[in-house]
Short mmCIF file of C-alpha atoms in Angstrom, two decimals:
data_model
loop_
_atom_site.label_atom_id
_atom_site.label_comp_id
_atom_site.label_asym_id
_atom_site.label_seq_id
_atom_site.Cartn_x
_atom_site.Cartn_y
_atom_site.Cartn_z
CA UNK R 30 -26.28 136.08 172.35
CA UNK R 31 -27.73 138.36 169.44
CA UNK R 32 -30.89 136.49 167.87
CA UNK R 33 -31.07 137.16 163.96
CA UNK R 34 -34.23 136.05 164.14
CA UNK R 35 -36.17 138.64 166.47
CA UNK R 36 -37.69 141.78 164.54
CA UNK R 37 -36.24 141.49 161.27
CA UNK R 38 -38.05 144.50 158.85
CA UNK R 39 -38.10 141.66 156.36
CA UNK R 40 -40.47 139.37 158.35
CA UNK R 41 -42.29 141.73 159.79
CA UNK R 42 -45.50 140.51 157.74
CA UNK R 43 -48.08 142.69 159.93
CA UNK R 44 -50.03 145.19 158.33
CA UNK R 45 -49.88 147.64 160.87
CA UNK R 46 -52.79 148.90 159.92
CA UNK R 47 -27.68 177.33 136.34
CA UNK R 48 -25.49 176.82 133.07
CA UNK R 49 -23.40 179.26 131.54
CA UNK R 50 -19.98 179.90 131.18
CA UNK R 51 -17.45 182.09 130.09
CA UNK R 52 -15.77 181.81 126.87
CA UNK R 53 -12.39 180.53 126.65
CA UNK R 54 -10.12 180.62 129.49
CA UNK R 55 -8.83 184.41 130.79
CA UNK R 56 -5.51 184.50 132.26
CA UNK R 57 -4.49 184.29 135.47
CA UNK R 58 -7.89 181.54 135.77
CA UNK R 59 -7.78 179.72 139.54
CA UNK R 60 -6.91 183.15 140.78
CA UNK R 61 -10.39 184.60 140.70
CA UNK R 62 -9.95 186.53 137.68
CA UNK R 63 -13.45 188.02 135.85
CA UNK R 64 -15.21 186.05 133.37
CA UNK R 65 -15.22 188.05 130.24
CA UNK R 66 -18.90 188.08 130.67
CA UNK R 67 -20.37 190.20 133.45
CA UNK R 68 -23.71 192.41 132.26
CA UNK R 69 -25.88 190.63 134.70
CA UNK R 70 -24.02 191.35 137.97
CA UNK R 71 -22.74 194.68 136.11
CA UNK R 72 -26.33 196.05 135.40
CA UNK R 73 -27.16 195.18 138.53
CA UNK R 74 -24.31 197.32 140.17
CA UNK R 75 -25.29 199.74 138.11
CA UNK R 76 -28.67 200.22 139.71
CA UNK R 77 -28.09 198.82 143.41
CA UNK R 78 -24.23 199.96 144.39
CA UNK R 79 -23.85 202.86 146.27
CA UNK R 80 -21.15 205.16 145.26
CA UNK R 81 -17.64 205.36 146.63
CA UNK R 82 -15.09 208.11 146.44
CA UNK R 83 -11.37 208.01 146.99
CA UNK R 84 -8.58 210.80 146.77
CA UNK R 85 -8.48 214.07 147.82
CA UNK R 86 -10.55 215.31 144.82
CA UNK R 87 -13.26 212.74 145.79
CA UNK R 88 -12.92 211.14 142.68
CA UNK R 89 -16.23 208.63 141.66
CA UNK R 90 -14.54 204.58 142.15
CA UNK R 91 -15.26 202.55 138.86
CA UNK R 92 -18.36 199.94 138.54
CA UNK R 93 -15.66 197.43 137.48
CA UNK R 94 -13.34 198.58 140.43
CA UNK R 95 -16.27 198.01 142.85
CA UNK R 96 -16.84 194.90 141.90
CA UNK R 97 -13.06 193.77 142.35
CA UNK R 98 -10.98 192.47 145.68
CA UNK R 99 -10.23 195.44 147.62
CA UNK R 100 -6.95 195.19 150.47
CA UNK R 101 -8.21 198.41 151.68
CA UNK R 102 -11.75 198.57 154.20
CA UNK R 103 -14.95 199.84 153.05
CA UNK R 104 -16.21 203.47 153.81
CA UNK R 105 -20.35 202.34 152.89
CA UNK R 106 -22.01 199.20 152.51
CA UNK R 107 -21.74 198.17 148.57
CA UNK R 108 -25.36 197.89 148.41
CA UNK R 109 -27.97 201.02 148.98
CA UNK R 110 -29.82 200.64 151.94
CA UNK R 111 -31.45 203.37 154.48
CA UNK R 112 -31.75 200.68 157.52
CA UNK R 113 -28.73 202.20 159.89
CA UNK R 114 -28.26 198.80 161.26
CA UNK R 115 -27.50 197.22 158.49
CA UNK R 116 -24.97 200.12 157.03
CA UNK R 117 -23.24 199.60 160.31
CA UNK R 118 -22.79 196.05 160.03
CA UNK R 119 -21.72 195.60 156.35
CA UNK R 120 -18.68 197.61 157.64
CA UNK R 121 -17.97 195.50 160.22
CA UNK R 122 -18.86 192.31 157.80
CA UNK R 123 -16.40 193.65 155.20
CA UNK R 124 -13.59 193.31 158.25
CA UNK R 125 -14.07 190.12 158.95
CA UNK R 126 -14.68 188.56 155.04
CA UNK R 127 -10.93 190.00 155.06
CA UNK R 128 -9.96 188.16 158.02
CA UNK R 129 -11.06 185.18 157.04
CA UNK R 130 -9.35 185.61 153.56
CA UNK R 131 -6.09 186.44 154.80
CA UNK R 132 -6.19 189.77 153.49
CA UNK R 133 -6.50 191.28 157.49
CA UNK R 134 -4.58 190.18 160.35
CA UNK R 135 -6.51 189.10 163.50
CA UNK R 136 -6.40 186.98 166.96
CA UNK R 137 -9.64 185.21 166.41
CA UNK R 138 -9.83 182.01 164.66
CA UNK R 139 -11.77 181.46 161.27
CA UNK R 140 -14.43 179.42 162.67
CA UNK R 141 -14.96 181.78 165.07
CA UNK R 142 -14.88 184.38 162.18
CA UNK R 143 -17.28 182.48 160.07
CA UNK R 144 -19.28 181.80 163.20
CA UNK R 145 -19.76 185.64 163.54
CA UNK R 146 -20.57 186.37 160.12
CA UNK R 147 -22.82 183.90 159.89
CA UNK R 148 -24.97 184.67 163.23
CA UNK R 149 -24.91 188.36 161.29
CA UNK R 150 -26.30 187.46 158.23
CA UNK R 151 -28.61 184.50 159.93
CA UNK R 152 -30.07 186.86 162.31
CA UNK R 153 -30.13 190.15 159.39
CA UNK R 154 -32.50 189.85 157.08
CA UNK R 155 -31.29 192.96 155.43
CA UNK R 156 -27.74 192.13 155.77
CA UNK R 157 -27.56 188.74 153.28
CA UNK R 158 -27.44 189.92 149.85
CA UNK R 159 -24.09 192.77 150.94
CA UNK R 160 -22.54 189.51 152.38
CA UNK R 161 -22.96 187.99 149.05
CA UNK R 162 -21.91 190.76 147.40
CA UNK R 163 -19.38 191.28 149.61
CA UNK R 164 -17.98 187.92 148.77
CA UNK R 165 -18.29 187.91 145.26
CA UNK R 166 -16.17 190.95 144.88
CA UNK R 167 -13.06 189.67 147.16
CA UNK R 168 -13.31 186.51 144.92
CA UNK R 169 -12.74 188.59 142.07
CA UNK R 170 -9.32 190.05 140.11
CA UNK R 171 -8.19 188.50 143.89
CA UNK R 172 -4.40 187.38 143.38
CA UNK R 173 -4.22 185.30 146.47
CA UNK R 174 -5.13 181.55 145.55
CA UNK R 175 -5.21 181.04 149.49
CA UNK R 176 -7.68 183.94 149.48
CA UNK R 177 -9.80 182.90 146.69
CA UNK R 178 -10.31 179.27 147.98
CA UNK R 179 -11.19 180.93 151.35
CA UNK R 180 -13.75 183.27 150.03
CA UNK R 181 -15.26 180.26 148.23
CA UNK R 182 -15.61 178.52 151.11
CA UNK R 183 -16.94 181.17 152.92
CA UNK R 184 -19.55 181.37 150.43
CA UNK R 185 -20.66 178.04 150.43
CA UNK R 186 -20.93 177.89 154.21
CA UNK R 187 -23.07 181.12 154.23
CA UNK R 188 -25.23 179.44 151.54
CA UNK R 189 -25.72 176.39 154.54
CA UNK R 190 -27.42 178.84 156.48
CA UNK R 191 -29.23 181.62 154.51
CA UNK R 192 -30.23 182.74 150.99
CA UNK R 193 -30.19 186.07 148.94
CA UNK R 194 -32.82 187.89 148.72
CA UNK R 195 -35.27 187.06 145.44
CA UNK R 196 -34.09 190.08 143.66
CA UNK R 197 -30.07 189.07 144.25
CA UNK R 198 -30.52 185.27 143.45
CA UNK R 199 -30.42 185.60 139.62
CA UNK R 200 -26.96 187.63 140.03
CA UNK R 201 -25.40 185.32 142.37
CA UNK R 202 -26.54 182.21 140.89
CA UNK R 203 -24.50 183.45 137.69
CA UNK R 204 -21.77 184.15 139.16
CA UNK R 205 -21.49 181.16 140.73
CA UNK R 206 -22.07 179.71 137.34
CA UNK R 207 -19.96 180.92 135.24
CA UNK R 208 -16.93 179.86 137.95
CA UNK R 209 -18.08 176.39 137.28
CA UNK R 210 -15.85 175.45 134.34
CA UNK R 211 -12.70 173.86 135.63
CA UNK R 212 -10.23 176.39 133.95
CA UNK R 213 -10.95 178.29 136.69
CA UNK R 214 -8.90 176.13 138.64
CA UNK R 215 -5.30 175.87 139.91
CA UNK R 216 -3.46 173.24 142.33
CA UNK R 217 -4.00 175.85 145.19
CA UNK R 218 -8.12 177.02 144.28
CA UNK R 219 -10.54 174.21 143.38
CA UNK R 220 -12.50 177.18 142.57
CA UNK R 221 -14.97 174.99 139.92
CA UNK R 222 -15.22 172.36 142.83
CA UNK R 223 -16.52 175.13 145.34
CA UNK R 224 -18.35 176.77 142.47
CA UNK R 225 -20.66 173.24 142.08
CA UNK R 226 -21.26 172.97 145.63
CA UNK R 227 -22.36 176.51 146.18
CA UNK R 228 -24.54 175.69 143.12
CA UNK R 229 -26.17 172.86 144.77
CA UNK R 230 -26.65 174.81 148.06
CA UNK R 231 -28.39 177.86 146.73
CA UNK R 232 -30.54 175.69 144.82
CA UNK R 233 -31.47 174.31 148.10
CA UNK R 234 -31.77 177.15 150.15
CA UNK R 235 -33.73 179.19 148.25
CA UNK R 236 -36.72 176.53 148.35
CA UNK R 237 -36.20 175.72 151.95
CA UNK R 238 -35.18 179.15 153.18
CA UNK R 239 -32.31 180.03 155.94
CA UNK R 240 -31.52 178.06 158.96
CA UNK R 241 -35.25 177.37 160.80
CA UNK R 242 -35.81 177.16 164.97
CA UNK R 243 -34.92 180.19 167.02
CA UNK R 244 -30.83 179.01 167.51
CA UNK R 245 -28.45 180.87 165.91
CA UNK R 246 -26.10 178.72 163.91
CA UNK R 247 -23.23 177.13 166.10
CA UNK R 248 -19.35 176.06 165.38
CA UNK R 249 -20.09 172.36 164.87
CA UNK R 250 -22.90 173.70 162.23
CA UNK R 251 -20.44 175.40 160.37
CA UNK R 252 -17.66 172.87 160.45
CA UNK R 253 -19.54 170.16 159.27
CA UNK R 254 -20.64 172.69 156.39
CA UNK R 255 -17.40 173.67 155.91
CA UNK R 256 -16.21 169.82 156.00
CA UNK R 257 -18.99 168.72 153.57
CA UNK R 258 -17.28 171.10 150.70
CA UNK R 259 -15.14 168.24 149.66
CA UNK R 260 -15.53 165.53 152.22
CA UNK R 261 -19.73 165.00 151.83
CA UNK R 262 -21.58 163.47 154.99
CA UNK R 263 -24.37 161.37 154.82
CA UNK R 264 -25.87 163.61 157.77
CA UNK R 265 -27.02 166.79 157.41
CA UNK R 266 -28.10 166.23 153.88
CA UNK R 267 -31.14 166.46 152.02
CA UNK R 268 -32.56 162.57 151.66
CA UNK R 269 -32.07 163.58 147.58
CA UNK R 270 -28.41 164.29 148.25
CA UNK R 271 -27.67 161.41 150.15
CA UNK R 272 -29.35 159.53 147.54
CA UNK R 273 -27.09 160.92 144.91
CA UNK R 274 -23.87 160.34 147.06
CA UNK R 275 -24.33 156.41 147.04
CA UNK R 276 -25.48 156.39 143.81
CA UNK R 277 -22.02 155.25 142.10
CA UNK R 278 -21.93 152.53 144.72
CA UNK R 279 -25.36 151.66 145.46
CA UNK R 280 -26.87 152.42 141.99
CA UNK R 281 -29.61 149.73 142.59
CA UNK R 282 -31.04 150.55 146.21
CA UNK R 283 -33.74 152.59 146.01
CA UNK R 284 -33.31 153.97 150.37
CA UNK R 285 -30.65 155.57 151.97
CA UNK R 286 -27.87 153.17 152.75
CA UNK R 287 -27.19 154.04 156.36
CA UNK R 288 -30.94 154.15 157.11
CA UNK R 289 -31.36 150.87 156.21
CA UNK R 290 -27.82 148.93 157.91
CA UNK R 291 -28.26 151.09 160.63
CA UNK R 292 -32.28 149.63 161.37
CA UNK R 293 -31.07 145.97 160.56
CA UNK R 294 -27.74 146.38 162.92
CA UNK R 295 -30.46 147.68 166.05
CA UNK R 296 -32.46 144.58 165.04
CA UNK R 297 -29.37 141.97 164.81
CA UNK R 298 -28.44 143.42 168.43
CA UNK R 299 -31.93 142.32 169.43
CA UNK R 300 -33.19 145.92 170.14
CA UNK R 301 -36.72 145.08 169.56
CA UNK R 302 -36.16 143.16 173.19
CA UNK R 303 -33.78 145.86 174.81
CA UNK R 304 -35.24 147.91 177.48
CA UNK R 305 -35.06 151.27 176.67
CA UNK R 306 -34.50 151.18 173.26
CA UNK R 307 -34.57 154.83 171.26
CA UNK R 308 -34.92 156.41 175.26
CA UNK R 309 -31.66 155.44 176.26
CA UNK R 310 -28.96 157.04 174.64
CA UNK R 311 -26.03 154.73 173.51
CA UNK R 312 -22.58 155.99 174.78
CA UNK R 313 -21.45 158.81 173.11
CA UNK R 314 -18.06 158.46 172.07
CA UNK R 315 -19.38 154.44 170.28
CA UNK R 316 -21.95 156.66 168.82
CA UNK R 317 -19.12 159.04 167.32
CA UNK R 318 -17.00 156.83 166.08
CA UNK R 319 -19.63 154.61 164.19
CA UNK R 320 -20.54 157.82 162.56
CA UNK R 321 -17.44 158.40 161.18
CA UNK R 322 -17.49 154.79 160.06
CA UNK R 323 -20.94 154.87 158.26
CA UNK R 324 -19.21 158.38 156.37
CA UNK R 325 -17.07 156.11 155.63
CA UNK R 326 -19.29 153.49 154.15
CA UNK R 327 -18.05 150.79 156.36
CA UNK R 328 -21.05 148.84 157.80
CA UNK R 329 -21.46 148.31 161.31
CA UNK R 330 -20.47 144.75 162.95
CA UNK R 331 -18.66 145.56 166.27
CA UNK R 332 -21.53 147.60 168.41
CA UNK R 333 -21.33 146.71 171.57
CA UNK R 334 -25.53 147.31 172.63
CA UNK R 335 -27.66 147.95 170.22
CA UNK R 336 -28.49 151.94 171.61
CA UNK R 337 -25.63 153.01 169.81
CA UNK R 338 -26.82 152.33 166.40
CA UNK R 339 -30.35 153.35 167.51
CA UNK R 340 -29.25 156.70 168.30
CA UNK R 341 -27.26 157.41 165.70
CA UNK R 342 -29.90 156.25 163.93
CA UNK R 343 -32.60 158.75 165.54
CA UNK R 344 -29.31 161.37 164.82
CA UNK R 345 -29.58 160.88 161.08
CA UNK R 346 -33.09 161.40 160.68
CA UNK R 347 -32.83 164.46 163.70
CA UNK R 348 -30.09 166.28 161.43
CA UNK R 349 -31.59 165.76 157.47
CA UNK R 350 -31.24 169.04 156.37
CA UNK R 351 -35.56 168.75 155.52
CA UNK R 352 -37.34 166.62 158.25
CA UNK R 353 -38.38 163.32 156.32
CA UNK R 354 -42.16 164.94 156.40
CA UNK R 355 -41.10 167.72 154.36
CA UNK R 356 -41.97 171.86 155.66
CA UNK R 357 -44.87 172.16 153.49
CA UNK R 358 -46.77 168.91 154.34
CA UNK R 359 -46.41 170.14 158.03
CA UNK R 360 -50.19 171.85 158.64
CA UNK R 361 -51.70 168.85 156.88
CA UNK R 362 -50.24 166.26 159.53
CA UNK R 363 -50.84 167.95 162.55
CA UNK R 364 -54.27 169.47 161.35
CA UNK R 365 -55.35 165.47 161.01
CA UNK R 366 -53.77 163.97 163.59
CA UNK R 367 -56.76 162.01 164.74
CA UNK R 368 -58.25 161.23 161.42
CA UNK R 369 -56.30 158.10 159.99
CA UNK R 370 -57.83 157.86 156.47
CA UNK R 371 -56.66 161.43 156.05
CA UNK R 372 -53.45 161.44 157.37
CA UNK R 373 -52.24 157.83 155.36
CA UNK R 374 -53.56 160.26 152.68
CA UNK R 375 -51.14 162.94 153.43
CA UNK R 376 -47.87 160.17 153.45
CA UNK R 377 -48.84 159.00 149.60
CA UNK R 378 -49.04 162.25 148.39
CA UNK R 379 -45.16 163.00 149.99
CA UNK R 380 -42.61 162.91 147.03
CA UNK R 381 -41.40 159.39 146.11
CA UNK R 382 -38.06 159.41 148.51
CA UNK R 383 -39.71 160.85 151.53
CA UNK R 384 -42.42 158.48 151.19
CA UNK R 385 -40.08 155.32 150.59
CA UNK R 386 -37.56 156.47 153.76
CA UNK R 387 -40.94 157.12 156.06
CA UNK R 388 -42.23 153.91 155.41
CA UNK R 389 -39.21 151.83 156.34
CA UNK R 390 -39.47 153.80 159.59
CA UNK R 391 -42.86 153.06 160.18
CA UNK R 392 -42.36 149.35 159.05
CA UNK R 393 -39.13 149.23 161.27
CA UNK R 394 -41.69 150.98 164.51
CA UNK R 395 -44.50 148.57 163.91
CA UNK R 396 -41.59 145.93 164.99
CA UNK R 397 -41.11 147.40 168.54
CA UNK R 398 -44.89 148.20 168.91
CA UNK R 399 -45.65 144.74 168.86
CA UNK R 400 -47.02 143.42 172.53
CA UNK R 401 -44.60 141.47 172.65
CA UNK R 402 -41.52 143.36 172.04
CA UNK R 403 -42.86 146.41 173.90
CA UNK R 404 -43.61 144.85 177.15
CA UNK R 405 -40.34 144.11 177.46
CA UNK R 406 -38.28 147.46 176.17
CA UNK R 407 -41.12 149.63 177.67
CA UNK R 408 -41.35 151.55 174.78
CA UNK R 409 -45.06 151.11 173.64
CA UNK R 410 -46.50 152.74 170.77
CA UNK R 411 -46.83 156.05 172.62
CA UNK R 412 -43.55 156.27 173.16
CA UNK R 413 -42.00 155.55 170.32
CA UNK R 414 -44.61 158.07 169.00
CA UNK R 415 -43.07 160.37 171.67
CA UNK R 416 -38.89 159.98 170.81
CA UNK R 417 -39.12 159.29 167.36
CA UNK R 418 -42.11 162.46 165.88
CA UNK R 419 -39.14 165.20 166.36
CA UNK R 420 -37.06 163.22 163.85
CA UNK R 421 -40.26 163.59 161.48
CA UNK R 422 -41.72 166.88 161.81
CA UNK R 423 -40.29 170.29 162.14
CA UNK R 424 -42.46 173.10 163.87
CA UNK R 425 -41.24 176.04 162.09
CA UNK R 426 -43.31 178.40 164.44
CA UNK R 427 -41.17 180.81 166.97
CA UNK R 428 -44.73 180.93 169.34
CA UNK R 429 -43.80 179.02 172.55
CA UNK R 430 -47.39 178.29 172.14
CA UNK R 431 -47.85 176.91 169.04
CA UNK R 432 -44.91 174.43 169.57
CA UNK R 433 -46.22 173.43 172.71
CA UNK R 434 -49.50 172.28 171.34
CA UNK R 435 -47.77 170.99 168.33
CA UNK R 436 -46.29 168.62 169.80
CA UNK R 437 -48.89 167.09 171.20
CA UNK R 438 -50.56 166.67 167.87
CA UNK R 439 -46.70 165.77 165.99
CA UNK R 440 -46.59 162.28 168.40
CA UNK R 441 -50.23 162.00 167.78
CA UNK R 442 -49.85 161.81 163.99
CA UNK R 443 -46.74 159.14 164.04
CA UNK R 444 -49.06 157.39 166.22
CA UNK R 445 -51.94 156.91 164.17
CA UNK R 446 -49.12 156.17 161.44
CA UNK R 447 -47.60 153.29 163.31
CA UNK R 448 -50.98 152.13 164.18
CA UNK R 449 -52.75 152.41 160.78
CA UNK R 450 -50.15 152.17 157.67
CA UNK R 451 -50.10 149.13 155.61
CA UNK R 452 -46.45 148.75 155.04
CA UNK R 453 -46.32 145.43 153.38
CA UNK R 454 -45.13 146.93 149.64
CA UNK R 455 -41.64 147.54 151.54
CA UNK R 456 -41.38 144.33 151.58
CA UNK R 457 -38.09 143.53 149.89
CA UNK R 458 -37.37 147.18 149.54
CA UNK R 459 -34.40 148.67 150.14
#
């Protein structure tokens, strides 16, 4: 018998302490054709391509010819660059942007192509902005609307996972822009619709930088960023974007929808008297399926225990694409772990979303860290300190070492959080 009464956030009263764009519309528009426009990626050709030669007579290839979809293989990288490596793997790169076009017949599936290319360019410092340009010229003068639409695609899962370099953002950032207005388009390339979403996705990546931890990106990485092109999850997100994508629906609420149903549906189940509770995963097939529902915006009523919507819960905060204590507040929390004045300092100086979304958290932990609720789920304040400071904090170090330590001083810090943060102004909040 569920108890609406036990835990609700409400009652918990305790203080526990890049616009441009071409003019007019050129023919032949969805099909990747150039904007009329091109001295920025032009000049930089100009300075950064290498040189290619074709025919017996070794005749110099055009600027404008370099920069447009090719059938044929490429001798050199596009870019000038004296790292061997890298020479040898824009060849290979080239290949398999083809494949993945259609332009090049292989056995291997395009997942598994885009899987490669991006472990390539993830892993290759030196290796991202030739991808980039890579891609930019097979979306260009490209015939193929199947081709175009897959080389846009391609682009905006590489953009999931790594940036250009500073010099090449400018240049890619136009061209991205100037693909934005919809003439671009036919009924086979939603070329403007992949143009905004690379858009967003650059802008992102290039404050937050490629793919952190030491894993290289995996196939259900890139086919949820693949899937989010035109069918946006609520996971995986930045807490901005999810803000914006329940914005036409949920124009008033001021937190992420599924953050909050999700908390009230663990507390209708009576979680805060479940033993176990955030430790013991919820089956995993339930915990599927409600996520597709909650994509879906349909609110959860049918959970069988409440450890299902706890750990898809503890899965949305996991997989934000920046940890709710964002990267650069990250040396501040773990550097004043032990020092509570200083570290409810740190949380009202996050920016206004992280802040709000952390202190529903904390407000929603201070429930189960009650005596009373926690000698029955076993899940005292140190350990919900213990399952719930990875969903918070991101070590971005690579030293064994370092994270080691860190985490330690990561648990430490929710700790003193759940212990010391007045949450009473989210009262009513949501």
């Amino acid at each position: 018998m569920v108890d609406p009464t036990v835990g609700s956030i409400q009652r918990q009263n305790k203080a526990g302490t890049i616009p441009s764009s071409k003019s007019g519309t050129p023919p032949g528009a969805g099909m990747g054709k150039k904007p009329s426009s091109e001295s920025d990626i032009e000049n930089y050709a100009q300075r950064h391509l290498n040189k290619h030669k074709k025919g017996v007579f070794g005749k110099t290839v055009p600027i404008n010819d370099m920069l447009a979809w090719s059938k044929d293989p490429i001798t050199k990288p596009m870019l000038r660059t004296n790292d061997k490596a890298v020479k040898k793997e824009a060849l290979e790169v080239f290949k398999l942007i083809q494949i993945y076009m259609g332009d090049r017949k292989a056995k291997t599936s395009n997942p598994q192509v885009a899987l490669d290319i991006m472990n390539r360019g993830w892993s290759m410092i030196g290796l991202r902005d030739e991808i980039y340009m890579q891609l930019c010229r097979q979306t260009t003068d490209n015939k193929r609307e199947d081709g175009v639409q897959q080389g846009w695609e391609l682009m905006a899962v590489c953009l999931s996972f790594f940036p250009p370099s500073a010099k090449f953002h400018g240049y890619l950032e136009d061209y991205i822009t100037k693909h934005l207005d919809p003439s671009w388009d036919t009924l086979r390339a939603a070329v403007s619709h992949f143009a905004t979403m690379c858009s967003r996705r650059l802008e992102r990546i290039y404050k937050s930088g490629a793919k952190k931890g030491l894993k290289k990106p995996t196939l259900e990485e890139i086919e949820l960023a693949r899937k989010s092109i035109f069918n946006p999850s609520m996971f995986g997100d930045t807490l901005e974007d999810v803000m914006l994508l329940q914005k036409d629906r949920y124009p008033d609420r001021e937190l992420p929808w599924i953050q909050t149903v999700l908390s009230e549906e663990v507390l209708r189940l009576n979680g805060a008297l479940t033993e176990g509770i955030f430790r013991v995963p919820g089956d995993i097939d339930e915990v599927n399926a409600l996520k597709v529902r909650c994509d879906q915006w349909i609110p959860p009523t049918d959970c069988p225990d409440p450890h299902i919507p706890a750990s898809l819960l503890k899965l949305w905060y996991r997989e934000l694409y920046e940890p709710v204590i964002p990267p650069e507040f990250y040396a501040d929390c773990v550097d004043n772990y032990a020092n509570p004045e200083e570290a409810i300092a740190i949380i009202h100086r996050l920016p206004a979303i992280n802040r709000l979304v952390l202190s529903y958290l904390i407000r929603f932990l201070q429930v189960f860290a009650a005596p009373e609720n926690a000698s029955i789920t076993k899940m005292d304040i140190n350990n919900l300190a213990m399952v719930m400071a990875p969903n918070c904090l991101r070590c971005e170090s690579e030293d064994p070492r370092v994270i080691f330590e860190n985490t330690r001083k990561e648990m430490a810090f929710l700790r003193t959080l759940i212990q010391g943060l007045d949450t009473s102004f989210m009262e009513g909040v949501i």
